[in-house]
Tab-separated table of C-alpha atoms and ligand atoms in Angstrom:
chain	number	residue	atom	x	y	z
A	519	MET	CA	-0.263	-0.361	0.148
A	520	ARG	CA	1.392	3.617	-0.627
A	521	ARG	CA	1.686	5.931	2.027
A	522	THR	CA	0.486	9.469	2.323
A	523	ALA	CA	2.350	12.511	3.386
A	524	ALA	CA	0.429	12.415	6.261
A	525	ALA	CA	1.323	9.203	7.683
A	526	CYS	CA	4.766	9.472	7.214
A	527	GLY	CA	6.372	10.258	10.643
A	528	ASP	CA	9.855	12.014	9.972
A	529	LEU	CA	11.460	13.344	6.722
A	530	ALA	CA	13.089	9.391	5.842
A	531	SER	CA	9.567	8.065	5.657
A	532	LEU	CA	8.382	11.407	3.868
A	533	ARG	CA	11.089	10.884	1.043
A	534	ALA	CA	10.995	7.121	0.913
A	535	ALA	CA	7.368	7.571	0.133
A	536	VAL	CA	7.804	10.771	-2.694
A	537	ALA	CA	10.643	8.197	-3.947
A	538	ARG	CA	8.523	6.085	-4.643
A	539	CYS	CA	5.487	8.048	-5.804
A	540	HIS	CA	3.506	7.446	-9.465
A	541	ALA	CA	0.662	10.110	-8.673
A	542	CYS	CA	1.481	12.406	-12.091
A	543	PRO	CA	2.897	11.509	-15.287
A	544	LEU	CA	5.965	13.263	-14.159
A	545	ALA	CA	6.661	9.782	-12.462
A	546	ALA	CA	7.318	8.232	-16.249
A	547	THR	CA	9.821	11.043	-17.427
A	548	ARG	CA	11.854	11.796	-14.583
A	549	THR	CA	15.728	10.208	-12.847
A	550	GLN	CA	15.119	10.205	-10.285
A	551	THR	CA	12.912	12.356	-7.462
A	552	VAL	CA	14.852	15.202	-5.678
A	553	PHE	CA	13.239	15.666	-2.469
A	554	SER	CA	15.615	18.550	-0.541
A	555	ASP	CA	18.637	19.198	0.456
A	556	GLY	CA	20.143	19.904	3.938
A	557	PRO	CA	19.669	19.037	8.251
A	558	ASP	CA	15.895	17.380	9.629
A	559	ARG	CA	15.311	20.401	10.968
A	560	ALA	CA	15.987	23.801	9.854
A	561	ARG	CA	15.208	27.496	11.062
A	562	ILE	CA	14.676	28.951	6.992
A	563	LEU	CA	13.795	27.079	4.408
A	564	PHE	CA	13.803	27.791	0.517
A	565	VAL	CA	11.448	26.425	-2.477
A	566	GLY	CA	12.092	26.710	-5.802
A	567	GLU	CA	9.513	25.289	-8.029
A	568	ALA	CA	11.036	22.157	-9.516
A	569	PRO	CA	14.141	20.423	-10.522
A	570	GLY	CA	15.967	20.596	-13.698
A	571	GLU	CA	17.875	19.007	-15.963
A	572	ASN	CA	21.320	18.585	-13.081
A	573	GLU	CA	18.806	18.138	-10.439
A	574	ASP	CA	17.140	14.947	-11.862
A	575	ARG	CA	20.867	13.626	-12.774
A	576	SER	CA	22.154	13.999	-8.886
A	577	GLY	CA	18.921	13.636	-6.640
A	578	VAL	CA	19.717	16.897	-5.257
A	579	PRO	CA	17.989	20.410	-5.139
A	580	PHE	CA	19.839	23.971	-7.032
A	581	VAL	CA	23.076	22.065	-7.949
A	582	GLY	CA	23.350	23.578	-11.827
A	583	GLU	CA	23.942	27.186	-12.033
A	584	ALA	CA	20.931	28.477	-10.956
A	585	GLY	CA	22.078	26.456	-7.152
A	586	ALA	CA	25.423	28.069	-7.152
A	587	LEU	CA	24.214	31.441	-7.275
A	588	LEU	CA	21.860	29.921	-4.370
A	589	THR	CA	24.938	29.245	-2.552
A	590	ASP	CA	26.716	32.628	-2.500
A	591	ILE	CA	23.896	33.962	-1.829
A	592	ILE	CA	23.443	31.540	1.183
A	593	GLU	CA	26.769	30.987	1.970
A	594	LYS	CA	28.756	34.669	0.769
A	595	GLY	CA	24.938	36.720	1.626
A	596	MET	CA	24.115	35.454	4.972
A	597	GLY	CA	26.910	34.011	6.133
A	598	LEU	CA	25.860	30.847	6.791
A	599	ARG	CA	27.099	27.428	5.034
A	600	ARG	CA	24.732	25.728	3.045
A	601	SER	CA	24.601	22.653	5.095
A	602	GLU	CA	22.640	24.617	7.802
A	603	VAL	CA	19.153	25.374	5.463
A	604	ALA	CA	16.529	23.504	4.157
A	605	ILE	CA	16.430	23.685	0.420
A	606	ALA	CA	13.115	22.190	-2.093
A	607	ASN	CA	11.053	22.673	-4.898
A	608	VAL	CA	7.236	22.124	-4.947
A	609	LEU	CA	7.026	19.767	-7.536
A	610	LYS	CA	9.229	17.018	-6.838
A	611	CYS	CA	9.920	15.683	-10.275
A	612	ARG	CA	11.644	17.228	-13.183
A	613	PRO	CA	8.727	18.779	-16.282
A	614	PRO	CA	10.476	17.430	-18.928
A	615	GLU	CA	12.375	20.229	-21.249
A	616	ASN	CA	11.705	22.096	-18.415
A	617	ARG	CA	8.475	23.869	-19.320
A	618	ASP	CA	6.332	25.006	-16.938
A	619	PRO	CA	4.140	22.671	-14.221
A	620	SER	CA	1.309	22.455	-14.780
A	621	ALA	CA	-1.491	23.131	-12.184
A	622	GLU	CA	-2.466	19.419	-11.993
A	623	GLU	CA	1.028	18.467	-11.696
A	624	THR	CA	1.623	21.276	-8.331
A	625	ARG	CA	-2.094	19.833	-6.773
A	626	THR	CA	-0.806	16.739	-7.077
A	627	CYS	CA	2.563	17.187	-5.882
A	628	THR	CA	1.634	19.455	-2.811
A	629	PRO	CA	0.684	17.093	-0.317
A	630	TRP	CA	4.683	15.898	0.034
A	631	LEU	CA	5.503	19.885	0.532
A	632	ASP	CA	2.894	20.367	3.018
A	633	ARG	CA	4.154	17.343	5.194
A	634	GLN	CA	8.010	18.170	4.334
A	635	ILE	CA	7.235	21.601	5.866
A	636	GLU	CA	5.870	20.740	9.067
A	637	LEU	CA	8.309	18.253	9.727
A	638	LEU	CA	11.688	20.689	8.804
A	639	GLY	CA	9.794	23.241	11.032
A	640	PRO	CA	10.848	26.414	9.027
A	641	GLU	CA	10.450	29.740	10.904
A	642	VAL	CA	11.148	31.490	7.965
A	643	ILE	CA	10.635	30.250	4.100
A	644	VAL	CA	11.771	32.055	1.071
A	645	PRO	CA	9.656	30.575	-2.316
A	646	LEU	CA	12.540	31.556	-5.204
A	647	GLY	CA	10.355	33.208	-8.273
A	648	LYS	CA	6.875	33.443	-8.985
A	649	HIS	CA	5.366	30.335	-9.366
A	650	ALA	CA	7.105	28.990	-5.488
A	651	SER	CA	5.506	32.597	-3.918
A	652	ASN	CA	2.183	31.972	-6.106
A	653	HIS	CA	2.458	28.509	-4.403
A	654	LEU	CA	3.166	29.220	-0.733
A	655	LEU	CA	0.460	31.906	-0.077
A	656	GLY	CA	-2.105	29.778	-2.345
A	657	VAL	CA	-2.765	32.307	-4.898
A	658	SER	CA	-3.329	30.421	-8.162
A	659	GLY	CA	-5.094	31.083	-11.888
A	660	PRO	CA	-6.331	34.252	-12.825
A	661	GLU	CA	-5.562	35.623	-9.031
A	662	LEU	CA	-1.564	34.716	-9.853
A	663	ARG	CA	0.438	37.597	-8.332
A	664	SER	CA	3.580	39.512	-10.035
A	665	MET	CA	6.989	38.903	-7.486
A	666	GLY	CA	6.702	42.929	-8.017
A	667	SER	CA	3.351	42.803	-5.713
A	668	LEU	CA	4.295	40.243	-2.898
A	669	ARG	CA	8.538	40.833	-2.404
A	670	GLU	CA	9.861	42.668	0.234
A	671	ARG	CA	6.689	41.932	2.560
A	672	VAL	CA	6.616	39.812	5.196
A	673	HIS	CA	3.831	36.849	4.848
A	674	GLU	CA	1.847	34.257	7.364
A	675	ARG	CA	1.632	30.802	6.443
A	676	GLY	CA	0.036	29.248	8.560
A	677	GLY	CA	1.841	30.411	11.732
A	678	ARG	CA	5.397	30.978	9.321
A	679	LYS	CA	6.850	33.705	7.942
A	680	VAL	CA	7.523	33.919	4.266
A	681	VAL	CA	10.122	36.158	2.120
A	682	PRO	CA	9.159	36.073	-1.818
A	683	THR	CA	12.039	36.523	-3.674
A	684	TYR	CA	13.923	36.200	-7.600
A	685	HIS	CA	14.483	32.759	-8.231
A	686	PRO	CA	17.990	32.735	-9.006
A	687	ALA	CA	18.099	31.563	-12.650
A	688	TYR	CA	16.046	34.854	-13.295
A	689	LEU	CA	18.929	37.168	-11.534
A	690	LEU	CA	21.235	34.960	-13.360
A	691	ARG	CA	19.571	36.782	-16.620
A	692	THR	CA	18.965	40.051	-15.095
A	693	PRO	CA	22.338	40.322	-12.878
A	694	ASP	CA	20.347	44.301	-12.049
A	695	ALA	CA	18.160	41.922	-9.852
A	696	LYS	CA	20.454	40.925	-6.841
A	697	LYS	CA	20.254	43.580	-5.307
A	698	ASP	CA	16.636	43.690	-4.604
A	699	CYS	CA	17.049	39.946	-4.214
A	700	TRP	CA	20.123	40.903	-1.217
A	701	LYS	CA	16.855	43.393	0.812
A	702	ASP	CA	14.746	39.958	0.372
A	703	ILE	CA	16.948	38.212	1.743
A	704	GLN	CA	18.637	40.314	4.870
A	705	LEU	CA	14.451	40.322	5.364
A	706	ALA	CA	14.674	36.926	6.231
A	707	MET	CA	17.691	37.065	8.260
A	708	GLY	CA	16.147	39.828	10.293
A	709	LEU	CA	12.953	37.548	11.388
A	710	LEU	CA	16.369	35.027	12.076
A	711	GLY	CA	18.265	37.210	14.069
A	712	LEU	CA	20.963	37.170	11.586
A	713	GLN	CA	23.369	39.556	11.150
A	714	PRO	CA	24.855	39.813	7.028
A	715	ARG	CA	27.408	39.147	6.130
A	716	ARG	CA	27.994	41.393	3.710
A	717	LYS	CA	26.474	44.675	2.392
A	718	GLY	CA	24.064	44.716	0.287
B	1506	LIG	N1	15.589	25.493	-10.557
B	1506	LIG	C1	14.594	25.199	-10.172
B	1506	LIG	O1	13.576	26.140	-9.215
B	1506	LIG	N2	14.936	24.044	-8.544
B	1506	LIG	C2	16.176	23.665	-8.944
B	1506	LIG	O2	15.981	22.327	-7.670
B	1506	LIG	C3	16.959	23.676	-9.683
B	1506	LIG	C4	16.764	25.022	-10.659
C-alpha cells in the first residue's frame, strides 16, 4: 500500500514515500525524485519551482548554475553554510524540457511539500520565483501575482513567515535584480535575528 504524506512521521520516511510516488505523469519521465538538501530541522527553508536537468540527474535540488548562485547567496551573503539551511522544490520531479509545472502536477505534489514543511519546522520560508511564491501563498489561476507585488514583504502561512524573492535563474538573466533579492534576504535574516555578512 502506498503511504500518504500525512502518514509519514519523519523526513526519511517522507523522502522514501516521495521516491515511490507515481501520482502524476512526471514519474514516467524522471530519472529520480528530488526531495531536499539540508538538515532534518531548519530555521529557514528555500523553495524553488521544480528540479531541472542537473537536479534530476543528481537527486539534489539547486545544483546547477542557479544552484551555485543560491549557494553564494546563502554562504557569501548570509554567512551560513549551505548545509545549515533546507532547500526544496514545489515539485519533486523534473518537468520534461524544464517546462512550467501544470496546475494538476502542482496540486498532486502539494501534500509532499506541505508535510515536508511541517517536519522541517522552518520559522521562515523563502520561495524563489513566481511559481513557488504564489503556490506557498495559496494563490492560483487568474489571481496569480507578480513578484513585484509579493516581494519586499513578510507574508504569513500557517504561523510561519514567508519572504518571497526572485528565482536565482532570473537573477542570472537579470543581474540588476540581485540588489533587490539581497533586500529580501536581509528581511528574512532580520526575522531570524541574523546579521548579514556583506553589505548589499
Ligand atoms: N530551479 C528550481 O526551481 N529548482 C531546482 O532545484 C533547480 C533549478
